[in-house]
PDB file of C-alpha atoms and ligand atoms in Angstrom:
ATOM      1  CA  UNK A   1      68.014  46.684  -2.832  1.00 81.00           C
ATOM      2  CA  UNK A   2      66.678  50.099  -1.192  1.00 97.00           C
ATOM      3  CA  UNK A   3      67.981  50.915   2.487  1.00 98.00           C
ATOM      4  CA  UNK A   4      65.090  51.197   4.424  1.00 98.00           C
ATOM      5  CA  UNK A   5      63.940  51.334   8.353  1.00 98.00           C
ATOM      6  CA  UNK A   6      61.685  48.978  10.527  1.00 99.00           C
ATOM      7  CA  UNK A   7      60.833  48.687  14.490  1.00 99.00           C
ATOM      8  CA  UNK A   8      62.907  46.832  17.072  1.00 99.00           C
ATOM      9  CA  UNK A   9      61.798  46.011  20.762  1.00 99.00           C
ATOM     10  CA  UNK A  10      64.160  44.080  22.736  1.00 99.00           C
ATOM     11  CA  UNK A  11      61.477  42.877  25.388  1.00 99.00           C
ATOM     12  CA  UNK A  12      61.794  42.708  29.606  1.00 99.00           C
ATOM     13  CA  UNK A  13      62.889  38.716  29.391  1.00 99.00           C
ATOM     14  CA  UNK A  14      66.218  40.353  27.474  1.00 99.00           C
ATOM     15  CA  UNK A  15      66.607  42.846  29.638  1.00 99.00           C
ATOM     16  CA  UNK A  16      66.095  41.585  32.789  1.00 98.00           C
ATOM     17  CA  UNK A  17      69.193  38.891  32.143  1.00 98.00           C
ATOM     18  CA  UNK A  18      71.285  42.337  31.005  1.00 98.00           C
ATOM     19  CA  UNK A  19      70.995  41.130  27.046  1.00 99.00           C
ATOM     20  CA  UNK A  20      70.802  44.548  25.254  1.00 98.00           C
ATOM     21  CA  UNK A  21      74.134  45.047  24.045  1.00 98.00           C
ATOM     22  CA  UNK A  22      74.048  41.191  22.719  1.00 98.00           C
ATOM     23  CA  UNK A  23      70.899  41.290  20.974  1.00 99.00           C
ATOM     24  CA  UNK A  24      72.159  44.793  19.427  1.00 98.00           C
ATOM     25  CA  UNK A  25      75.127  42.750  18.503  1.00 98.00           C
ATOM     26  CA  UNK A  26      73.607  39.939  16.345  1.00 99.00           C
ATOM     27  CA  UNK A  27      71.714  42.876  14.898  1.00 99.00           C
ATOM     28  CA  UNK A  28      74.522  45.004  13.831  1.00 98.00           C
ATOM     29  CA  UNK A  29      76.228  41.970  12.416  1.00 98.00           C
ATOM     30  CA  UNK A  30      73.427  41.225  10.579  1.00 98.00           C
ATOM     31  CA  UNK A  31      73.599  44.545   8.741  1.00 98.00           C
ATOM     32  CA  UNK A  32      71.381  46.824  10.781  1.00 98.00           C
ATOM     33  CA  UNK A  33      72.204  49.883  11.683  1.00 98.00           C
ATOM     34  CA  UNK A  34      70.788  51.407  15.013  1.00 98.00           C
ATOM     35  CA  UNK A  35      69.571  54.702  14.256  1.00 98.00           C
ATOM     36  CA  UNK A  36      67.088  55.368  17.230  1.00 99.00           C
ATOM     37  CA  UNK A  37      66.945  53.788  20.540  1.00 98.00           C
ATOM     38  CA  UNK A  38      65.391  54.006  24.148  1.00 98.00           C
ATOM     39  CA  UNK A  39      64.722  52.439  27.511  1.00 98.00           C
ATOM     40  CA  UNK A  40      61.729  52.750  28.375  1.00 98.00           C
ATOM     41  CA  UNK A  41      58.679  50.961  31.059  1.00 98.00           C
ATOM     42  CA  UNK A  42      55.700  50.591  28.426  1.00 98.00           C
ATOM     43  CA  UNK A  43      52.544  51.192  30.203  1.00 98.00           C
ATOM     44  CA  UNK A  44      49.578  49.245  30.216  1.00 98.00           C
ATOM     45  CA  UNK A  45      47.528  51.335  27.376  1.00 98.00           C
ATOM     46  CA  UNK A  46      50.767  51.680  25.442  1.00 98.00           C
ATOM     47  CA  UNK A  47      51.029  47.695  25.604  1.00 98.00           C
ATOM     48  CA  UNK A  48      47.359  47.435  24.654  1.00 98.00           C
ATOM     49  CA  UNK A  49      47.468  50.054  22.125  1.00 98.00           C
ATOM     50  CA  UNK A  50      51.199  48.607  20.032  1.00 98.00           C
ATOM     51  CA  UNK A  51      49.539  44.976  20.143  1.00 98.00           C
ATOM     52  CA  UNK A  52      46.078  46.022  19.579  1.00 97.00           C
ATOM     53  CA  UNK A  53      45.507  43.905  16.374  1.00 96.00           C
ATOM     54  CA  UNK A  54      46.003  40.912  18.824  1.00 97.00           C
ATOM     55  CA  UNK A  55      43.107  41.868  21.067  1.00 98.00           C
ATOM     56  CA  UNK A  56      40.744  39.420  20.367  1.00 98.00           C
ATOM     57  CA  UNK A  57      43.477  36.881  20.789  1.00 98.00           C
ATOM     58  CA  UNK A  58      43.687  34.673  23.895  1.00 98.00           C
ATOM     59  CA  UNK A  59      47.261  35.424  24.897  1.00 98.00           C
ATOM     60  CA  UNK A  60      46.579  39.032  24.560  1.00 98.00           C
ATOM     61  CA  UNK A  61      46.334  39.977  28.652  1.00 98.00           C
ATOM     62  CA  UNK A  62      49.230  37.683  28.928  1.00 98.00           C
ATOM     63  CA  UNK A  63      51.467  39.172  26.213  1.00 98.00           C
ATOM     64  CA  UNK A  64      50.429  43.033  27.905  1.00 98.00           C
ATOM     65  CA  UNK A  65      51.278  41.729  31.097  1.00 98.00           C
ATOM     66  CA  UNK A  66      54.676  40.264  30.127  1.00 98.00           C
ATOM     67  CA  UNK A  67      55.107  43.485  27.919  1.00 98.00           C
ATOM     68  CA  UNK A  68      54.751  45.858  30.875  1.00 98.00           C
ATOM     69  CA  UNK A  69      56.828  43.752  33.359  1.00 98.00           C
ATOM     70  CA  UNK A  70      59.931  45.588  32.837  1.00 98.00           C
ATOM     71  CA  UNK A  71      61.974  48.030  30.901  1.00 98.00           C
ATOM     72  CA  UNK A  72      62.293  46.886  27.174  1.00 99.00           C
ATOM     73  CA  UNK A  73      64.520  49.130  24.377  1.00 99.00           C
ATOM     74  CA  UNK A  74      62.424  50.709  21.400  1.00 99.00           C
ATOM     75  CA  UNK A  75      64.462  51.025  18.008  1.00 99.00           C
ATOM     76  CA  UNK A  76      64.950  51.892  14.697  1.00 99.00           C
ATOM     77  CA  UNK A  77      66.758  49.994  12.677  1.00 99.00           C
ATOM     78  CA  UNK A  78      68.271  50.844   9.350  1.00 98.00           C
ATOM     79  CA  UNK A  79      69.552  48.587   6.237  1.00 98.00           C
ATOM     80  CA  UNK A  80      69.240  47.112   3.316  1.00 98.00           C
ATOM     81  CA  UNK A  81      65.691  45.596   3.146  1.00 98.00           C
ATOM     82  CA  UNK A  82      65.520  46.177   6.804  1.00 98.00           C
ATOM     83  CA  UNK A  83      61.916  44.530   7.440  1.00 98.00           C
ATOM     84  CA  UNK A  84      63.373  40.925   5.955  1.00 98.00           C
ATOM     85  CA  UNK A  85      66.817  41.603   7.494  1.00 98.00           C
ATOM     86  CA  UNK A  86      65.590  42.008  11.142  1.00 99.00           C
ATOM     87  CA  UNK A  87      62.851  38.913  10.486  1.00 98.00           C
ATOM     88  CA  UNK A  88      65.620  36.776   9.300  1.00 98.00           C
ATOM     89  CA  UNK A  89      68.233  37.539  12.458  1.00 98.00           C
ATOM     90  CA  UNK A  90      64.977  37.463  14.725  1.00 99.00           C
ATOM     91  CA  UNK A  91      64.416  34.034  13.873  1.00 98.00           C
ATOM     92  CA  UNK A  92      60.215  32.508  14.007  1.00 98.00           C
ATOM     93  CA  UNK A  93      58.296  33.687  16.694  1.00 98.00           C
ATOM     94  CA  UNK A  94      58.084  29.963  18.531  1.00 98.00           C
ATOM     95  CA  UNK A  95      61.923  29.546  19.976  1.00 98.00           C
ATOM     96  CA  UNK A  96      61.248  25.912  20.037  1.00 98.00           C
ATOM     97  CA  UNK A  97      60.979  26.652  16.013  1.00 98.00           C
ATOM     98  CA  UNK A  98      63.927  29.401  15.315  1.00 98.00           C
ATOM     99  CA  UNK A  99      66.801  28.351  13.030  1.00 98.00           C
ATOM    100  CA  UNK A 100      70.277  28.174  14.388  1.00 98.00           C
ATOM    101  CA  UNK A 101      72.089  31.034  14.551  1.00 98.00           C
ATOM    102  CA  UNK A 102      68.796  33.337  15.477  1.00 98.00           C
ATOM    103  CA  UNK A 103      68.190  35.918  18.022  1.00 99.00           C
ATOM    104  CA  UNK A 104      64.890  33.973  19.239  1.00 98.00           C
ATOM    105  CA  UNK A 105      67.395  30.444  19.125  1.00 98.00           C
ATOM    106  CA  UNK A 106      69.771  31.802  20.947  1.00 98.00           C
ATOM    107  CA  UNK A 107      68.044  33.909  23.926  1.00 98.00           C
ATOM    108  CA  UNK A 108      64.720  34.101  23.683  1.00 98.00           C
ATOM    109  CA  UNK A 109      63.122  31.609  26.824  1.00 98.00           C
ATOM    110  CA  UNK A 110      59.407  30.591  25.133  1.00 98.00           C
ATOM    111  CA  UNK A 111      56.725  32.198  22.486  1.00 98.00           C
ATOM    112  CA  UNK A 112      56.274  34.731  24.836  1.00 98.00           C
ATOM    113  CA  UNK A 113      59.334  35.996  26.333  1.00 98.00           C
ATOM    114  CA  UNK A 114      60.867  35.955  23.131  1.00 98.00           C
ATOM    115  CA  UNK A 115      63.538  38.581  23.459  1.00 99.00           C
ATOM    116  CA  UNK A 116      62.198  40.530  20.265  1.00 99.00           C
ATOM    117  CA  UNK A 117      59.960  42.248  18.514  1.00 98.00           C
ATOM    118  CA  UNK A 118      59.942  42.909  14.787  1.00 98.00           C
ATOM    119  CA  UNK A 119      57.812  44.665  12.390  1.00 98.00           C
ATOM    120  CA  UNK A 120      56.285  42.218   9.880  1.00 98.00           C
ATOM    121  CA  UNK A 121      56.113  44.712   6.925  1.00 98.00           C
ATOM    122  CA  UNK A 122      57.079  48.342   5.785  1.00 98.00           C
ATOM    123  CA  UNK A 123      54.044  49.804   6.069  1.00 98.00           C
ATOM    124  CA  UNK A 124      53.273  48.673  10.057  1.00 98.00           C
ATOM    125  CA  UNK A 125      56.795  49.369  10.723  1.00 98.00           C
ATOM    126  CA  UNK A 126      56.236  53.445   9.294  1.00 98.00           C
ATOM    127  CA  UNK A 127      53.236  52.979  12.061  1.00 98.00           C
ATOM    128  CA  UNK A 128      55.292  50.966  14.872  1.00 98.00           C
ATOM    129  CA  UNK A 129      58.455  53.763  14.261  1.00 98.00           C
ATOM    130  CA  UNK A 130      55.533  57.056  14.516  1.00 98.00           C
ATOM    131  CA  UNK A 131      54.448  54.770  18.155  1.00 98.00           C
ATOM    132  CA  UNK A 132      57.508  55.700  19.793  1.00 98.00           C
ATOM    133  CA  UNK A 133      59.519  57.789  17.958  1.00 98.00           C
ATOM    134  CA  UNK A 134      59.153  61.984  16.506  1.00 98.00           C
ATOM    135  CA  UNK A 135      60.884  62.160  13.360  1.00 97.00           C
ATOM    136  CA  UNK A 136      63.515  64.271  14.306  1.00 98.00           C
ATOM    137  CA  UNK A 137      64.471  61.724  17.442  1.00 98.00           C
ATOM    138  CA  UNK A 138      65.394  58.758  14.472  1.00 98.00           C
ATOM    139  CA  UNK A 139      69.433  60.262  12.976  1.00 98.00           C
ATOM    140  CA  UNK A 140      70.310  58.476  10.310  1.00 93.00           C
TER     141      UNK A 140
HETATM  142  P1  LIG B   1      55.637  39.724  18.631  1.00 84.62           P
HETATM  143  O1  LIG B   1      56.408  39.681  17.350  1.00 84.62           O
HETATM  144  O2  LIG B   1      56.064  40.771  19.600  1.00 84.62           O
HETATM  145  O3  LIG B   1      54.084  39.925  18.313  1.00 84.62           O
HETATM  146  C1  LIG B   1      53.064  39.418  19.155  1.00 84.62           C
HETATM  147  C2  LIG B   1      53.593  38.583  20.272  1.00 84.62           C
HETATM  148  O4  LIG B   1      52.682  37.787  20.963  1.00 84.62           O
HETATM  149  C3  LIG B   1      54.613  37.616  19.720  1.00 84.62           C
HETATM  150  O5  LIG B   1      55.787  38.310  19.344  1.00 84.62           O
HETATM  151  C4  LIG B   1      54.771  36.632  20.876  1.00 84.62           C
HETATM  152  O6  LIG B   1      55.825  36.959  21.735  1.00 84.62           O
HETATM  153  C5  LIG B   1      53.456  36.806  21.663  1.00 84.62           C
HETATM  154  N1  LIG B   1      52.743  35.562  21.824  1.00 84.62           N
HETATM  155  C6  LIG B   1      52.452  35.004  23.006  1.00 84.62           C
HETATM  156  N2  LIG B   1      51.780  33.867  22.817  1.00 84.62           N
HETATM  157  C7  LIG B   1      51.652  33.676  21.492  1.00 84.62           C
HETATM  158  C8  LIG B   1      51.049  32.661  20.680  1.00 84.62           C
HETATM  159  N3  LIG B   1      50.435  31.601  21.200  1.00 84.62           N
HETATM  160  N4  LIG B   1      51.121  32.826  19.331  1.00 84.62           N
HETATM  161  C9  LIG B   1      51.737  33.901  18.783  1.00 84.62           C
HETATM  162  N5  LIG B   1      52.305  34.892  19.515  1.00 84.62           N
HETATM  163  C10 LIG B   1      52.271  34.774  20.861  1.00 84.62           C
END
């Protein structure tokens, strides 16, 4: 299996309760490796730009809203199959549907303030990583 790289954001509902170092926990143990990271206030176009593929949605004010309600931590994550390996520790995006043992069963509060981000494939996470990140900022 090829080590690879996806996109982490732990969002403001993690933050706000001080949950950075915990959710980085669960995603070291799960065989991640953090090889870019910042705090950061996303602004509104930055919010509407990252989720712009759920603009015609009808949560999408919500979710840019929630998104720029606090400071959240961008990342980079490195593994083995990193894109499945963050998905799986993540847990499904509904909390009410996560599997034990899950970032999203364990902290997250509702669909929305979920406590994570992931990138759903390697191609949007080359995109997701270029979003917030110049090349020589990610240290492997
Ligand atoms: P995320 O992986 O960051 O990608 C889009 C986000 O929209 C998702 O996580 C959820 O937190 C958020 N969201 C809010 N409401 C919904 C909904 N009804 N269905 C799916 N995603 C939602």
């Amino acid at each position: 299996m090829a080590v690879t790289r996806t996109f982490s954001i732990i969002k403001p509902d993690a933050t706000r309760r001080n949950l950075t170092g915990g959710v980085t926990k669960m995603l070291e143990e799960a065989g991640l490796r953090v090889v870019a990271s910042k705090r950061i206030h996303l602004t509104k176009d930055q919010a509407e730009g990252f989720y712009g593929v759920h603009r015609e949605r009808p949560f999408f004010g919500d979710l840019v809203k929630f998104m720029t309600s606090g400071p959240v931590v961008v990342q980079v994550l490195e593994g083995e199959d990193a894109v499945k390996r963050n998905r799986d520790i993540m847990g499904a995006t509904n909390p009410a549907n996560a599997d034990e043992g899950t970032i999203r069963k364990v902290y997250a509060e509702s669909i929305e303030a979920n406590s994570v981000h992931g990138s759903d494939s390697d191609e949007n996470a080359a995109i997701e990583i270029a979003f917030f990140f110049k090349p020589d900022e990610v240290v492997g």
